[in-house]
mmCIF file of C-alpha atoms in Angstrom:
data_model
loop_
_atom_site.group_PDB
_atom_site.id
_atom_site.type_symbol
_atom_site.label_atom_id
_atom_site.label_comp_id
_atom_site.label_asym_id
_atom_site.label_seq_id
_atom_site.Cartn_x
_atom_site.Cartn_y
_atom_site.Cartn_z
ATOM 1 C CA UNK A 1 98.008 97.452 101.202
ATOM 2 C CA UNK A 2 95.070 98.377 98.319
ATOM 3 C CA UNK A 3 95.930 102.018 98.979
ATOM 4 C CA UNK A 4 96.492 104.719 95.565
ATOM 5 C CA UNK A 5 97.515 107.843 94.893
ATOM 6 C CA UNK A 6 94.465 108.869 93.698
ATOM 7 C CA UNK A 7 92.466 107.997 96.885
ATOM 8 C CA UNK A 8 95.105 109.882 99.124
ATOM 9 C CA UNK A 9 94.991 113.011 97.091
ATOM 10 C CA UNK A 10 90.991 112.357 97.443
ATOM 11 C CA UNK A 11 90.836 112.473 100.892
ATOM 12 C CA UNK A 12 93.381 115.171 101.396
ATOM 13 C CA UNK A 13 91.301 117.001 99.158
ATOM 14 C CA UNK A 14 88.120 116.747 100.809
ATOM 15 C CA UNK A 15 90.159 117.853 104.037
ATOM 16 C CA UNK A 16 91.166 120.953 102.843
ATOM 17 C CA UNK A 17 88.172 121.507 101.133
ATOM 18 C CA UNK A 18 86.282 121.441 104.536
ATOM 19 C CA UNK A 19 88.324 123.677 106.512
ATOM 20 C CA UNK A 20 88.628 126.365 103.662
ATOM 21 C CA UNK A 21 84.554 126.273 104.016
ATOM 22 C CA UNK A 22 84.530 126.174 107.751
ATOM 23 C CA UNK A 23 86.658 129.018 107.414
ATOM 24 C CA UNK A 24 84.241 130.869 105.281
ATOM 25 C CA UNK A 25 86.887 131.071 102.373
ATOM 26 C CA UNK A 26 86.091 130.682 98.837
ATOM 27 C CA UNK A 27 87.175 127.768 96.857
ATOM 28 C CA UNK A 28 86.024 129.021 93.029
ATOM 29 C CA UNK A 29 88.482 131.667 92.974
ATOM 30 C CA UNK A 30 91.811 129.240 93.599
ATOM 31 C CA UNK A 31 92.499 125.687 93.189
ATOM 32 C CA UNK A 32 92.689 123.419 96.276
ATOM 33 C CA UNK A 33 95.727 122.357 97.237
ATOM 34 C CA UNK A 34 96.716 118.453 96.882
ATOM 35 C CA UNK A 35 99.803 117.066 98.518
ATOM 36 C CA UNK A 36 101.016 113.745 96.718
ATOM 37 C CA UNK A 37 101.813 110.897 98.981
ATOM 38 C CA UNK A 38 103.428 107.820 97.922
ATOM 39 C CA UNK A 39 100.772 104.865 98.836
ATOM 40 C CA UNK A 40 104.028 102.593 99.640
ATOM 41 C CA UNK A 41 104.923 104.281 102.162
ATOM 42 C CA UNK A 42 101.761 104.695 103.946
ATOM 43 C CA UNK A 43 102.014 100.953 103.542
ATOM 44 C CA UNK A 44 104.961 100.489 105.607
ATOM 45 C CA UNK A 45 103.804 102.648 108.215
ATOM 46 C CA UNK A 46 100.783 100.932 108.493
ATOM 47 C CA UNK A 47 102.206 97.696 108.889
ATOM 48 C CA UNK A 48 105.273 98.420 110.830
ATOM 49 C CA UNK A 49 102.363 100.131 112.979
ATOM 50 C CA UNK A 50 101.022 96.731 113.406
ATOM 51 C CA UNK A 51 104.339 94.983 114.801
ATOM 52 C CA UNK A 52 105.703 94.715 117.964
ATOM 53 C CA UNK A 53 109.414 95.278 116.582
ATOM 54 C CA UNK A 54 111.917 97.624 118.971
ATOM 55 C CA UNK A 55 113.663 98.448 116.493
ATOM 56 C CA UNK A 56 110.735 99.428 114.268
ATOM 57 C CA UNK A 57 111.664 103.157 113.948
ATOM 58 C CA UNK A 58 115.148 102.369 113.069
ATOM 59 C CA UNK A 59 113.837 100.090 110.195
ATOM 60 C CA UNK A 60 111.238 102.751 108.958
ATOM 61 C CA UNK A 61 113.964 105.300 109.222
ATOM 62 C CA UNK A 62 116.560 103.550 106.873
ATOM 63 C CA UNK A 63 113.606 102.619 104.535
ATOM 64 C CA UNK A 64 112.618 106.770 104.144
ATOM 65 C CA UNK A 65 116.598 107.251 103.807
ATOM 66 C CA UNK A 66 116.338 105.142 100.154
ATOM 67 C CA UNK A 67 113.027 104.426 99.757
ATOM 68 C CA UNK A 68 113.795 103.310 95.729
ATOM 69 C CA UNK A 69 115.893 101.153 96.577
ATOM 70 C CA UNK A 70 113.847 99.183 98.819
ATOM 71 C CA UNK A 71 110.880 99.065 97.087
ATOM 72 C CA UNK A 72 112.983 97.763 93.935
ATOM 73 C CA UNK A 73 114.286 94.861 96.587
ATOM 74 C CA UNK A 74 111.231 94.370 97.998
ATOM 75 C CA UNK A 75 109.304 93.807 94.639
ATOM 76 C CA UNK A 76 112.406 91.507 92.875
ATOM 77 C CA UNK A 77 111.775 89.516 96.437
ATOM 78 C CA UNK A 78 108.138 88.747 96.334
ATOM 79 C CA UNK A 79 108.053 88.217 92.185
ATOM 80 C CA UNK A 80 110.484 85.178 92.874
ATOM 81 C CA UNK A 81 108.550 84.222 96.226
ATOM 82 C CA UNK A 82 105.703 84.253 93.681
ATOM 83 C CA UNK A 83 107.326 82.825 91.068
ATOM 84 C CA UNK A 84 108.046 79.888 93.274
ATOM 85 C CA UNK A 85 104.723 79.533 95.585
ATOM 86 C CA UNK A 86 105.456 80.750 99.188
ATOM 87 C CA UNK A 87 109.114 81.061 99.455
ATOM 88 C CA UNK A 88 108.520 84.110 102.003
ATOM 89 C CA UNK A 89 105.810 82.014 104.141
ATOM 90 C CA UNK A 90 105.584 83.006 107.517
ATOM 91 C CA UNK A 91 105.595 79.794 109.488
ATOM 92 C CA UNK A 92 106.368 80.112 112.662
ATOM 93 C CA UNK A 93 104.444 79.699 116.768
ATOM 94 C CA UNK A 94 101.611 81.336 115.533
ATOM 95 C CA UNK A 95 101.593 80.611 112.064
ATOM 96 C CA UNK A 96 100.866 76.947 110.669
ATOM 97 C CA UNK A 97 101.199 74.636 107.755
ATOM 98 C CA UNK A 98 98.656 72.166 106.327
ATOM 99 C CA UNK A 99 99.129 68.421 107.765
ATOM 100 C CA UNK A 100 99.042 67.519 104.246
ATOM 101 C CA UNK A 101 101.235 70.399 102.816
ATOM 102 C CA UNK A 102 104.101 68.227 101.010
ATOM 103 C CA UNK A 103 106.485 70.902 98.273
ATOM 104 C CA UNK A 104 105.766 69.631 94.299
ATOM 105 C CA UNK A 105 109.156 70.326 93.456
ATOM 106 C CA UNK A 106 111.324 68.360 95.904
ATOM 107 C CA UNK A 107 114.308 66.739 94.681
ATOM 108 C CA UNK A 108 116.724 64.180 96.333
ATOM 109 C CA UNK A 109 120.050 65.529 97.530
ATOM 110 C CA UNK A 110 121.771 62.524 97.077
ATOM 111 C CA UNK A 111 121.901 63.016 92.924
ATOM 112 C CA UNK A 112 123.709 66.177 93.450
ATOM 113 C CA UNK A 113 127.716 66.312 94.877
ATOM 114 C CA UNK A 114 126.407 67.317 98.113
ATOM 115 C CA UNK A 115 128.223 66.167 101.492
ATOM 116 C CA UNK A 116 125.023 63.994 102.944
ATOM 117 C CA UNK A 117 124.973 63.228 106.701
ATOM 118 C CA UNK A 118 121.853 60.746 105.404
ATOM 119 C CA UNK A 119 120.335 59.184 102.124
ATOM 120 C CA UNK A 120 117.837 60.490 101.237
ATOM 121 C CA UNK A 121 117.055 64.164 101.697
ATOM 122 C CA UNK A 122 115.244 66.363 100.060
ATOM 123 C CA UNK A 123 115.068 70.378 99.371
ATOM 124 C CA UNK A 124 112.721 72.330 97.063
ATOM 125 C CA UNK A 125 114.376 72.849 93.406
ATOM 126 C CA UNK A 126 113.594 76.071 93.766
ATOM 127 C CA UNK A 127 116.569 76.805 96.525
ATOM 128 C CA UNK A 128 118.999 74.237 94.070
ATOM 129 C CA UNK A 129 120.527 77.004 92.009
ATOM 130 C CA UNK A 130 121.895 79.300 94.858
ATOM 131 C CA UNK A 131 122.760 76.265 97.079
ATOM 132 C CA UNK A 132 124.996 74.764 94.058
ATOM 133 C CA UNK A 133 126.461 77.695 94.218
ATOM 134 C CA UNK A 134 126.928 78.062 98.142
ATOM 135 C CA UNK A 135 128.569 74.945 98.643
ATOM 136 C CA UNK A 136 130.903 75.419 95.144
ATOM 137 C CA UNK A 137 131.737 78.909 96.835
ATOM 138 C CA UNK A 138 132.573 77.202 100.385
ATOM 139 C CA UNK A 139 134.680 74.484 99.031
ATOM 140 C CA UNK A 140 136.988 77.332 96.876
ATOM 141 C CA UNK A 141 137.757 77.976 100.234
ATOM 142 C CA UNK A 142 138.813 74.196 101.497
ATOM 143 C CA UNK A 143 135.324 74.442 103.606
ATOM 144 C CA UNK A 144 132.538 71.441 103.886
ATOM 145 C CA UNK A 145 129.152 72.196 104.507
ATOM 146 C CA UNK A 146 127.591 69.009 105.672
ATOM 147 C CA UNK A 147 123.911 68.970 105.263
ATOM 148 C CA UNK A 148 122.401 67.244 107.868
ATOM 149 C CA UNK A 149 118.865 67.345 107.538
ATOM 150 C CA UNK A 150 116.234 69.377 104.553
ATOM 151 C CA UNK A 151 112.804 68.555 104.023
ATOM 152 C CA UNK A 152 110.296 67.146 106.824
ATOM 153 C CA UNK A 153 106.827 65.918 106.513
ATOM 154 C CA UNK A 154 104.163 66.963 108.868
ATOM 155 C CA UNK A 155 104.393 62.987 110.313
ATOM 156 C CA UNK A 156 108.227 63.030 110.461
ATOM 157 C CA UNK A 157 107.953 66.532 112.452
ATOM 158 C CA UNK A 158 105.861 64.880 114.638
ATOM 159 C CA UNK A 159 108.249 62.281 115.554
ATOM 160 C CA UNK A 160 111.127 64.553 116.254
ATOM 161 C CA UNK A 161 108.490 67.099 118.784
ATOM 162 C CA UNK A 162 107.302 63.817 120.455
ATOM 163 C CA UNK A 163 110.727 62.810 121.159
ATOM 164 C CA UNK A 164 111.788 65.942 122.623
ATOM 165 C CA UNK A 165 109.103 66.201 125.074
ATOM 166 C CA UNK A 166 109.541 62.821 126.575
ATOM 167 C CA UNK A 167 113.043 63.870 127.104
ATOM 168 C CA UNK A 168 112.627 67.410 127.809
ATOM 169 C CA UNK A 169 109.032 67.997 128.802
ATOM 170 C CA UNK A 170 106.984 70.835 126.824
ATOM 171 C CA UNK A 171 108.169 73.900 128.024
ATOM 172 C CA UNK A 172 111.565 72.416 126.851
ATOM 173 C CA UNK A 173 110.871 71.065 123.562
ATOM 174 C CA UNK A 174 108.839 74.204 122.912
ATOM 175 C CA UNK A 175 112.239 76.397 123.019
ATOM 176 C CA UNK A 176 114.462 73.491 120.620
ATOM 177 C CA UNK A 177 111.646 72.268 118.489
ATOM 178 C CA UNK A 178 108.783 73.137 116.605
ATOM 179 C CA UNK A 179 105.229 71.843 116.655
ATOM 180 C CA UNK A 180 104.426 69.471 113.771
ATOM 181 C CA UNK A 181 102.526 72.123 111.201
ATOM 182 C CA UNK A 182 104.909 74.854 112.451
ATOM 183 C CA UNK A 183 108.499 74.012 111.446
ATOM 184 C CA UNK A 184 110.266 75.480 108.676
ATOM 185 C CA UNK A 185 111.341 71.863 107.108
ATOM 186 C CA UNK A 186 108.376 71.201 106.037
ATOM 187 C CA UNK A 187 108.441 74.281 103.598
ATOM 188 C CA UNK A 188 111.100 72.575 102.067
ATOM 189 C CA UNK A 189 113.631 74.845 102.211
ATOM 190 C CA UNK A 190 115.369 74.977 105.297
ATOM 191 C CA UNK A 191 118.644 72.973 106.548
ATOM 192 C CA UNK A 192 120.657 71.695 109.031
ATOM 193 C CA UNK A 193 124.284 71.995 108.466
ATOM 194 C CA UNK A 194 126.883 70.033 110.312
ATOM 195 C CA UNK A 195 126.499 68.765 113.897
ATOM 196 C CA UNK A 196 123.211 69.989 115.124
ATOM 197 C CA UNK A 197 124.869 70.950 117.841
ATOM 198 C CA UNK A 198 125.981 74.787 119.304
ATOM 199 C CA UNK A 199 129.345 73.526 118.763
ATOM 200 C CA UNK A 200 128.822 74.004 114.818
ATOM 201 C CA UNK A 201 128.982 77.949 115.628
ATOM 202 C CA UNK A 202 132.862 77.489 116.174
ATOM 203 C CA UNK A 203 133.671 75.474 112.622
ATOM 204 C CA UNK A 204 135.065 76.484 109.771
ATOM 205 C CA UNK A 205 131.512 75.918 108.287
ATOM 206 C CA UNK A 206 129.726 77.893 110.692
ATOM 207 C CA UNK A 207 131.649 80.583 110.868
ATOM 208 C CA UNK A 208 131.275 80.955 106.989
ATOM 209 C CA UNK A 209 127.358 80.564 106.434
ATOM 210 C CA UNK A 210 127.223 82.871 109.044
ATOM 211 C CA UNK A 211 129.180 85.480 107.328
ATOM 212 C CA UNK A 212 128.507 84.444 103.579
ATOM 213 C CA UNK A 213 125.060 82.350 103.785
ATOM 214 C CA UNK A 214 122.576 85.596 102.589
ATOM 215 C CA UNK A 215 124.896 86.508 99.461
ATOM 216 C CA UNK A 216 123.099 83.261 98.234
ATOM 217 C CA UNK A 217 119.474 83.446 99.790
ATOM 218 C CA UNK A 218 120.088 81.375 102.875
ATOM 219 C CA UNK A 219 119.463 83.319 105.976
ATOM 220 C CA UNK A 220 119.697 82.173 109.740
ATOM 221 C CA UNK A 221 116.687 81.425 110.914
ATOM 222 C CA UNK A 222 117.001 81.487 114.797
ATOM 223 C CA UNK A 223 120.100 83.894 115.537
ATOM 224 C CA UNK A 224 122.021 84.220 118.853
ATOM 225 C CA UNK A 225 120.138 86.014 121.611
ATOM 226 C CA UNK A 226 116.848 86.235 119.946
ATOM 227 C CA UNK A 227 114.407 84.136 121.770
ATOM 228 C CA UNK A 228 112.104 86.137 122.365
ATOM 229 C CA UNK A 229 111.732 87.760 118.959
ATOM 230 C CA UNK A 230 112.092 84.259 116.877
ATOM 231 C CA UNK A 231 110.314 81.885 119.920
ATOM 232 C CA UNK A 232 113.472 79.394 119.884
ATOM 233 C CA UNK A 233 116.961 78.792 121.240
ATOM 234 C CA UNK A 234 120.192 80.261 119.341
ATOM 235 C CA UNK A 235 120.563 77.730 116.133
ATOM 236 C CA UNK A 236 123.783 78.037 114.405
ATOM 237 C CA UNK A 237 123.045 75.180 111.889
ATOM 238 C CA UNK A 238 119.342 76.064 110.904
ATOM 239 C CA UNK A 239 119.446 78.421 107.434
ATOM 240 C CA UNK A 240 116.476 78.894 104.956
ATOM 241 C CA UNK A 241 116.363 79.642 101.639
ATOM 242 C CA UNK A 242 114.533 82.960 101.056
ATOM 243 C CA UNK A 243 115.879 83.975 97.809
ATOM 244 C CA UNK A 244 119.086 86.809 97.231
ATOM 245 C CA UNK A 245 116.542 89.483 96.826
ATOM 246 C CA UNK A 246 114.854 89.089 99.841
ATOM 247 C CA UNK A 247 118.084 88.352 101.979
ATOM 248 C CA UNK A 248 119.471 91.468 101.181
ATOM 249 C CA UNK A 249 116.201 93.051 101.993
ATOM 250 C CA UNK A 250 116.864 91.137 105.206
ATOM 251 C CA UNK A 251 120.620 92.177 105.249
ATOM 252 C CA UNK A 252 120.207 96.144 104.927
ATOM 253 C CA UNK A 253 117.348 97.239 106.192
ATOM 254 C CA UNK A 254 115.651 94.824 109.354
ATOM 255 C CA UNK A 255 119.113 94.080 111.137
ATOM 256 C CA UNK A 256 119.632 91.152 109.535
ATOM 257 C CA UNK A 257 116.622 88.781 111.140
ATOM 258 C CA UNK A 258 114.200 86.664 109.385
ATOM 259 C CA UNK A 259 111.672 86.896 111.967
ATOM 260 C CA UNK A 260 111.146 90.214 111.151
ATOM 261 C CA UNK A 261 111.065 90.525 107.544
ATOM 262 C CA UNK A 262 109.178 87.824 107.023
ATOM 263 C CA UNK A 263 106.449 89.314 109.642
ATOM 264 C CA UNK A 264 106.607 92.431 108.025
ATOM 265 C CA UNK A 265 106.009 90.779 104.311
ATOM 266 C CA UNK A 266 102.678 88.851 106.021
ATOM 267 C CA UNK A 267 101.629 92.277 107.115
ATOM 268 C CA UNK A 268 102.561 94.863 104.206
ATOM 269 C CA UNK A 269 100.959 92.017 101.522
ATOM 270 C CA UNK A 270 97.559 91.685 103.362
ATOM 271 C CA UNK A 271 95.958 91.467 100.056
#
């Protein structure tokens, strides 16, 4: 939001100025009045004012409670976003990917101690560091996390949507699988842990990530109950790599759901 200080004092100025000489009052003898407003924050109201969100008073409200503090998250988030080209994307229904959009930092899973479902897979290096230390921090306590599936090109994507609609129709595959150009894999830095399967939810593993997953910049991407806000079926296994920063920003201040930080980010960085 290309909003300052100085234009907001501007314009309040001018306000005041034109009532005091509607009024008839002088404005040599006294100074006009400005009243500083902090251009961030007009930000967020203007692009919370764009969302659909329920909950988008709560949100503003714990945002004015320590303001700081969330602009200091929100600015460590998008440096390493930028630092690492798009790690706060919004892909999603209504938001797509290049056919030809292929990650230039993938790396093979298989030359790390990773528990592989499949040779090969691949993940952005940019997620390696906290996912090292995810899966080091998960087997201190005696837990596996099974990675079952990373990276996905446009083509492979394709594959898997086809598949589901001969076996499910569209209005099926729509709620379990995403449109090639639309899925999260393809970024390169989401995963499938374990089964694939709702039965994951009840594991040792799921039951962790779920609890533990954002301390290291993985957050859930399609959470119990939340159809209609994320536009797919409860996912237990499905986590993305958004960075520590930016799933704390996640954690304390927009209930915990991806979908909704990462539509606020699209909308508060218009520029």
């Amino acid at each position: 939001m290309k909003l300052t200080s100085l234009t907001i004092s501007l314009l309040l100025g001018l306000s005041l100025l034109a009532c005091s000489e509607a009024s008839g009052q002088s404005t040599n003898a006294t100074s006009i009045p400005t009243i500083q407003v902090d251009p961030r924050l007009v930000g967020i109201k203007l692009a919370m004012d764009t969302l659909s969100f329920t909950t988008a008073a709560a949100i503003r409200a714990r945002i004015d409670q320590q303001p700081e503090a969330f602009f200091r998250l929100l600015d460590a988030a998008r440096q390493q976003a930028l630092a690492a080209d798009g790690l706060l994307r919004l892909v999603d229904k209504q938001h797509i990917l290049p056919a030809d959009y292929i990650p230039t930092d993938l790396v093979n899973l298989a030359e790390y101690q990773f528990d592989l479902a499949r040779n090969p897979m691949l993940l952005r290096q940019a997620a390696m560091e906290d996912l090292l230390a995810m899966v080091a921090a998960a087997r201190a306590k005696g837990i596996s996390l099974l990675i079952s599936s990373s990276f996905r090109s446009y083509e492979y994507q394709s594959e898997v949507y086809t598949r589901h609609v001969n076996t499910m129709g569209l209005a099926g595959a729509n709620q379990v699988s995403a449109r090639p150009g639309h899925s999260q894999h393809q970024l390169g830095t989401a995963i499938d842990f374990g089964s694939i399967t709702d039965a994951f939810a009840s594991t040792a593993a799921g039951q962790w990530l779920v609890a533990e997953a954002w301390r290291f910049g993985f957050s859930l991407s399609y959470p119990r109950g939340l159809t209609a806000i994320t536009g797919y079926n409860w996912e237990s296994w499905h986590y993305r790599y958004l960075g520590r920063a930016a799933c704390q920003l996640e954690h304390d201040y927009f209930d915990g759901i991806q979908q909704q930080l990462l539509e606020f980010l699209a909308a508060y960085f218009t520029d």
